[in-house]
Amino acid sequence: MTARVVIVGNGMAGARLAGELHAREGDRKVTVLGAEPHRAYNRILLSTLLAGRIDEPDVELTEAAGHGVDLRSGVPVATIDRSAREVRTDDGERIGYDHLVLATGARAVVPPLPGLDPANLPERVVPFRTLDDCRRILAAADGARSALVLGGGLLGLEAARGLATRGLTTTVVHPREHLMERQLDPTAGAVLAGTLAGFGVTVQLGVSATGVAADASGVRLDLADGRSLRADLLVLSCGVRPDTALAQAAGLTVRRGVVVDDRLRTSDRSISAIGDCAEHDGVLTGLVAPAWAQAQALADVLTGTDPLARYRPRPVVTRLKAAGIDLASMGDASSGGPGEELTFADPTRGTYARLRIRDERLIGAILLGDNPAVGTVIQLFDRGQPVPSDRRALLLGRALGAVGAAPAASPALMPDAATVCQCNTVSKGALVRSWRSGARTVDAVVAATRAGTGCGGCRDAVSGIVGWLSQAESVEVTR
């Protein structure tokens, strides 16, 4: 009997799960119901699209297609009937399932400010979350001279940098005392603000918005200190909230997100949840790498490839993807607690580094600016390996091998197990194996391994490894 798997959501998590299921052997029918009317796309690259560095086709994801996969875009799901094991779409169609997967993602938060109705936002006020949002921002930016961004978190800063790249005078308004307070300390936040200023982005910190007024001539943002800022458009980047409406209406256990166990099962064993809508062990992911790891684990379980597969969260590394700004933050970089703490700041050059080490392991780091050791730091953090005795090499950016203290003159010195692509957990060894199997260009290696298809931050590293492989007469992979 053909197993019926229905996936609600064709975002980065849902599309990846469909691809994982399609790639595994077995007799099953996979139906993907996407509320958005587009093909699946890489949400991480929207800020790059906003900056004009890529076009819309560049953000599209490769989707599972062909036998066994029924992909339907622009088909929202209205209800779940758990007793009948059916979902009902907005147009009344009923689709049965043996296993249902919720990959409904998250929605942009519209702050409860006078002048903002989430159901009817002014034309010049746009959240930054979806491809349609990006299109609306680009339409509003066409011919505009100035923009306001409400929210100084990761996505807000990427939006601000993108708008500034298009020549708009851009101001970020953030209610906290420093930017990206979840990932950065105050000093790093100040250095980042200085770097943004050099790109034409002004930052207003420690002040809340109290109201919005918008008409055909522009937008006015009122602030708690009595000031008002005016611009041609306002971008809202005030966080996201897991989309749990379907799960709640169906009676599933929901806290901040849809509660799942290590096998990604909800309180109904016939229903799973992955991605931004899922809450595992009290934690919401909000990042692509965990969502894709969840998709892989769930596919192993559902297909019987590995019935004992479990989702195990990996250490999270946050990268700011904005032109001219190199930022990586990981782990607990806040002060306090036992262990070593090393810092270096050069605000004039936009450089800041902070490392926290405990029991010879890196437990947290912030690296802002050009630091050749960033790849090494990420590897040490991700793999939990001992740090080198020369801490200054990590802090000040003297290039190291992936896990040693000697400079890495060639990719040949990089261990086979070194992770090159954090989003997809692709090792250097996997890249070499794909090259040896016939993938002799960067695009072919990317297609074979998925390296570089997440945030894109590893693309240069992948290109470097492929270039090295192409030039080498014989390839010896160190271990």
mmCIF file with all atom_site columns, N, CA and C in Angstrom, residues 234-268:
data_model
loop_
_atom_site.group_PDB
_atom_site.id
_atom_site.type_symbol
_atom_site.label_atom_id
_atom_site.label_alt_id
_atom_site.label_comp_id
_atom_site.label_asym_id
_atom_site.label_entity_id
_atom_site.label_seq_id
_atom_site.pdbx_PDB_ins_code
_atom_site.Cartn_x
_atom_site.Cartn_y
_atom_site.Cartn_z
_atom_site.occupancy
_atom_site.B_iso_or_equiv
_atom_site.pdbx_formal_charge
_atom_site.auth_seq_id
_atom_site.auth_comp_id
_atom_site.auth_asym_id
_atom_site.auth_atom_id
_atom_site.pdbx_PDB_model_num
ATOM 1   N N  . LEU A 1 234 ? 8.834  52.572 5.183  1.00 0.00 ? 234 LEU A N  1
ATOM 2   C CA . LEU A 1 234 ? 9.181  51.994 6.482  1.00 0.00 ? 234 LEU A CA 1
ATOM 3   C C  . LEU A 1 234 ? 9.171  50.481 6.360  1.00 0.00 ? 234 LEU A C  1
ATOM 4   N N  . VAL A 1 235 ? 10.303 49.857 6.704  1.00 0.00 ? 235 VAL A N  1
ATOM 5   C CA . VAL A 1 235 ? 10.413 48.403 6.710  1.00 0.00 ? 235 VAL A CA 1
ATOM 6   C C  . VAL A 1 235 ? 10.322 47.912 8.144  1.00 0.00 ? 235 VAL A C  1
ATOM 7   N N  . LEU A 1 236 ? 9.436  46.955 8.385  1.00 0.00 ? 236 LEU A N  1
ATOM 8   C CA . LEU A 1 236 ? 9.260  46.396 9.727  1.00 0.00 ? 236 LEU A CA 1
ATOM 9   C C  . LEU A 1 236 ? 10.074 45.118 9.855  1.00 0.00 ? 236 LEU A C  1
ATOM 10  N N  . SER A 1 237 ? 10.976 45.103 10.829 1.00 0.00 ? 237 SER A N  1
ATOM 11  C CA . SER A 1 237 ? 11.756 43.900 11.121 1.00 0.00 ? 237 SER A CA 1
ATOM 12  C C  . SER A 1 237 ? 11.777 43.722 12.631 1.00 0.00 ? 237 SER A C  1
ATOM 13  N N  . CYS A 1 238 ? 10.625 43.358 13.167 1.00 0.00 ? 238 CYS A N  1
ATOM 14  C CA . CYS A 1 238 ? 10.406 43.306 14.615 1.00 0.00 ? 238 CYS A CA 1
ATOM 15  C C  . CYS A 1 238 ? 10.289 41.877 15.125 1.00 0.00 ? 238 CYS A C  1
ATOM 16  N N  . GLY A 1 239 ? 10.907 40.949 14.417 1.00 0.00 ? 239 GLY A N  1
ATOM 17  C CA . GLY A 1 239 ? 10.873 39.558 14.840 1.00 0.00 ? 239 GLY A CA 1
ATOM 18  C C  . GLY A 1 239 ? 9.796  38.770 14.118 1.00 0.00 ? 239 GLY A C  1
ATOM 19  N N  . VAL A 1 240 ? 9.760  37.474 14.413 1.00 0.00 ? 240 VAL A N  1
ATOM 20  C CA . VAL A 1 240 ? 8.779  36.576 13.808 1.00 0.00 ? 240 VAL A CA 1
ATOM 21  C C  . VAL A 1 240 ? 8.107  35.766 14.903 1.00 0.00 ? 240 VAL A C  1
ATOM 22  N N  . ARG A 1 241 ? 6.956  35.223 14.558 1.00 0.00 ? 241 ARG A N  1
ATOM 23  C CA . ARG A 1 241 ? 6.197  34.391 15.492 1.00 0.00 ? 241 ARG A CA 1
ATOM 24  C C  . ARG A 1 241 ? 5.820  33.099 14.781 1.00 0.00 ? 241 ARG A C  1
ATOM 25  N N  . PRO A 1 242 ? 6.092  31.922 15.374 1.00 0.00 ? 242 PRO A N  1
ATOM 26  C CA . PRO A 1 242 ? 5.742  30.659 14.711 1.00 0.00 ? 242 PRO A CA 1
ATOM 27  C C  . PRO A 1 242 ? 4.276  30.622 14.308 1.00 0.00 ? 242 PRO A C  1
ATOM 28  N N  . ASP A 1 243 ? 4.021  30.131 13.108 1.00 0.00 ? 243 ASP A N  1
ATOM 29  C CA . ASP A 1 243 ? 2.650  30.021 12.612 1.00 0.00 ? 243 ASP A CA 1
ATOM 30  C C  . ASP A 1 243 ? 2.067  28.699 13.106 1.00 0.00 ? 243 ASP A C  1
ATOM 31  N N  . THR A 1 244 ? 1.352  28.778 14.203 1.00 0.00 ? 244 THR A N  1
ATOM 32  C CA . THR A 1 244 ? 0.822  27.575 14.860 1.00 0.00 ? 244 THR A CA 1
ATOM 33  C C  . THR A 1 244 ? -0.700 27.490 14.798 1.00 0.00 ? 244 THR A C  1
ATOM 34  N N  . ALA A 1 245 ? -1.326 28.330 13.993 1.00 0.00 ? 245 ALA A N  1
ATOM 35  C CA . ALA A 1 245 ? -2.796 28.402 13.986 1.00 0.00 ? 245 ALA A CA 1
ATOM 36  C C  . ALA A 1 245 ? -3.425 27.058 13.640 1.00 0.00 ? 245 ALA A C  1
ATOM 37  N N  . LEU A 1 246 ? -2.919 26.386 12.608 1.00 0.00 ? 246 LEU A N  1
ATOM 38  C CA . LEU A 1 246 ? -3.477 25.084 12.231 1.00 0.00 ? 246 LEU A CA 1
ATOM 39  C C  . LEU A 1 246 ? -3.336 24.070 13.356 1.00 0.00 ? 246 LEU A C  1
ATOM 40  N N  . ALA A 1 247 ? -2.157 24.035 13.959 1.00 0.00 ? 247 ALA A N  1
ATOM 41  C CA . ALA A 1 247 ? -1.892 23.076 15.033 1.00 0.00 ? 247 ALA A CA 1
ATOM 42  C C  . ALA A 1 247 ? -2.782 23.347 16.245 1.00 0.00 ? 247 ALA A C  1
ATOM 43  N N  . GLN A 1 248 ? -2.928 24.595 16.606 1.00 0.00 ? 248 GLN A N  1
ATOM 44  C CA . GLN A 1 248 ? -3.780 24.931 17.752 1.00 0.00 ? 248 GLN A CA 1
ATOM 45  C C  . GLN A 1 248 ? -5.228 24.547 17.491 1.00 0.00 ? 248 GLN A C  1
ATOM 46  N N  . ALA A 1 249 ? -5.718 24.869 16.294 1.00 0.00 ? 249 ALA A N  1
ATOM 47  C CA . ALA A 1 249 ? -7.106 24.547 15.968 1.00 0.00 ? 249 ALA A CA 1
ATOM 48  C C  . ALA A 1 249 ? -7.342 23.040 15.951 1.00 0.00 ? 249 ALA A C  1
ATOM 49  N N  . ALA A 1 250 ? -6.292 22.273 15.652 1.00 0.00 ? 250 ALA A N  1
ATOM 50  C CA . ALA A 1 250 ? -6.421 20.809 15.620 1.00 0.00 ? 250 ALA A CA 1
ATOM 51  C C  . ALA A 1 250 ? -6.235 20.181 16.988 1.00 0.00 ? 250 ALA A C  1
ATOM 52  N N  . GLY A 1 251 ? -5.918 20.985 17.997 1.00 0.00 ? 251 GLY A N  1
ATOM 53  C CA . GLY A 1 251 ? -5.783 20.466 19.356 1.00 0.00 ? 251 GLY A CA 1
ATOM 54  C C  . GLY A 1 251 ? -4.427 19.881 19.670 1.00 0.00 ? 251 GLY A C  1
ATOM 55  N N  . LEU A 1 252 ? -3.424 20.168 18.858 1.00 0.00 ? 252 LEU A N  1
ATOM 56  C CA . LEU A 1 252 ? -2.070 19.699 19.159 1.00 0.00 ? 252 LEU A CA 1
ATOM 57  C C  . LEU A 1 252 ? -1.457 20.539 20.276 1.00 0.00 ? 252 LEU A C  1
ATOM 58  N N  . THR A 1 253 ? -0.476 19.975 20.968 1.00 0.00 ? 253 THR A N  1
ATOM 59  C CA . THR A 1 253 ? 0.187  20.705 22.039 1.00 0.00 ? 253 THR A CA 1
ATOM 60  C C  . THR A 1 253 ? 1.053  21.815 21.454 1.00 0.00 ? 253 THR A C  1
ATOM 61  N N  . VAL A 1 254 ? 0.763  23.045 21.865 1.00 0.00 ? 254 VAL A N  1
ATOM 62  C CA . VAL A 1 254 ? 1.483  24.208 21.368 1.00 0.00 ? 254 VAL A CA 1
ATOM 63  C C  . VAL A 1 254 ? 1.894  25.074 22.540 1.00 0.00 ? 254 VAL A C  1
ATOM 64  N N  . ARG A 1 255 ? 3.169  25.437 22.595 1.00 0.00 ? 255 ARG A N  1
ATOM 65  C CA . ARG A 1 255 ? 3.613  26.467 23.537 1.00 0.00 ? 255 ARG A CA 1
ATOM 66  C C  . ARG A 1 255 ? 3.993  27.688 22.701 1.00 0.00 ? 255 ARG A C  1
ATOM 67  N N  . ARG A 1 256 ? 5.248  28.004 22.602 1.00 0.00 ? 256 ARG A N  1
ATOM 68  C CA . ARG A 1 256 ? 5.618  29.058 21.653 1.00 0.00 ? 256 ARG A CA 1
ATOM 69  C C  . ARG A 1 256 ? 5.515  28.528 20.223 1.00 0.00 ? 256 ARG A C  1
ATOM 70  N N  . GLY A 1 257 ? 5.883  27.269 20.037 1.00 0.00 ? 257 GLY A N  1
ATOM 71  C CA . GLY A 1 257 ? 5.732  26.594 18.756 1.00 0.00 ? 257 GLY A CA 1
ATOM 72  C C  . GLY A 1 257 ? 5.023  25.279 18.954 1.00 0.00 ? 257 GLY A C  1
ATOM 73  N N  . VAL A 1 258 ? 4.887  24.523 17.886 1.00 0.00 ? 258 VAL A N  1
ATOM 74  C CA . VAL A 1 258 ? 4.276  23.195 17.965 1.00 0.00 ? 258 VAL A CA 1
ATOM 75  C C  . VAL A 1 258 ? 5.297  22.259 18.627 1.00 0.00 ? 258 VAL A C  1
ATOM 76  N N  . VAL A 1 259 ? 4.938  21.697 19.747 1.00 0.00 ? 259 VAL A N  1
ATOM 77  C CA . VAL A 1 259 ? 5.875  20.910 20.546 1.00 0.00 ? 259 VAL A CA 1
ATOM 78  C C  . VAL A 1 259 ? 6.148  19.572 19.861 1.00 0.00 ? 259 VAL A C  1
ATOM 79  N N  . VAL A 1 260 ? 7.435  19.258 19.674 1.00 0.00 ? 260 VAL A N  1
ATOM 80  C CA . VAL A 1 260 ? 7.834  17.994 19.060 1.00 0.00 ? 260 VAL A CA 1
ATOM 81  C C  . VAL A 1 260 ? 8.886  17.309 19.920 1.00 0.00 ? 260 VAL A C  1
ATOM 82  N N  . ASP A 1 261 ? 9.024  15.995 19.722 1.00 0.00 ? 261 ASP A N  1
ATOM 83  C CA . ASP A 1 261 ? 10.036 15.233 20.446 1.00 0.00 ? 261 ASP A CA 1
ATOM 84  C C  . ASP A 1 261 ? 11.266 15.035 19.556 1.00 0.00 ? 261 ASP A C  1
ATOM 85  N N  . ASP A 1 262 ? 12.161 14.162 19.954 1.00 0.00 ? 262 ASP A N  1
ATOM 86  C CA . ASP A 1 262 ? 13.396 13.955 19.191 1.00 0.00 ? 262 ASP A CA 1
ATOM 87  C C  . ASP A 1 262 ? 13.144 13.358 17.810 1.00 0.00 ? 262 ASP A C  1
ATOM 88  N N  . ARG A 1 263 ? 11.991 12.731 17.625 1.00 0.00 ? 263 ARG A N  1
ATOM 89  C CA . ARG A 1 263 ? 11.646 12.178 16.314 1.00 0.00 ? 263 ARG A CA 1
ATOM 90  C C  . ARG A 1 263 ? 10.786 13.149 15.519 1.00 0.00 ? 263 ARG A C  1
ATOM 91  N N  . LEU A 1 264 ? 10.656 14.373 16.001 1.00 0.00 ? 264 LEU A N  1
ATOM 92  C CA . LEU A 1 264 ? 9.877  15.448 15.388 1.00 0.00 ? 264 LEU A CA 1
ATOM 93  C C  . LEU A 1 264 ? 8.377  15.168 15.405 1.00 0.00 ? 264 LEU A C  1
ATOM 94  N N  . ARG A 1 265 ? 7.924  14.278 16.304 1.00 0.00 ? 265 ARG A N  1
ATOM 95  C CA . ARG A 1 265 ? 6.505  13.977 16.413 1.00 0.00 ? 265 ARG A CA 1
ATOM 96  C C  . ARG A 1 265 ? 5.824  14.974 17.328 1.00 0.00 ? 265 ARG A C  1
ATOM 97  N N  . THR A 1 266 ? 4.603  15.346 16.982 1.00 0.00 ? 266 THR A N  1
ATOM 98  C CA . THR A 1 266 ? 3.786  16.202 17.833 1.00 0.00 ? 266 THR A CA 1
ATOM 99  C C  . THR A 1 266 ? 3.054  15.320 18.847 1.00 0.00 ? 266 THR A C  1
ATOM 100 N N  . SER A 1 267 ? 2.082  15.901 19.553 1.00 0.00 ? 267 SER A N  1
ATOM 101 C CA . SER A 1 267 ? 1.279  15.115 20.498 1.00 0.00 ? 267 SER A CA 1
ATOM 102 C C  . SER A 1 267 ? 0.396  14.102 19.782 1.00 0.00 ? 267 SER A C  1
ATOM 103 N N  . ASP A 1 268 ? 0.222  14.234 18.473 1.00 0.00 ? 268 ASP A N  1
ATOM 104 C CA . ASP A 1 268 ? -0.435 13.230 17.636 1.00 0.00 ? 268 ASP A CA 1
ATOM 105 C C  . ASP A 1 268 ? 0.664  12.514 16.859 1.00 0.00 ? 268 ASP A C  1
#
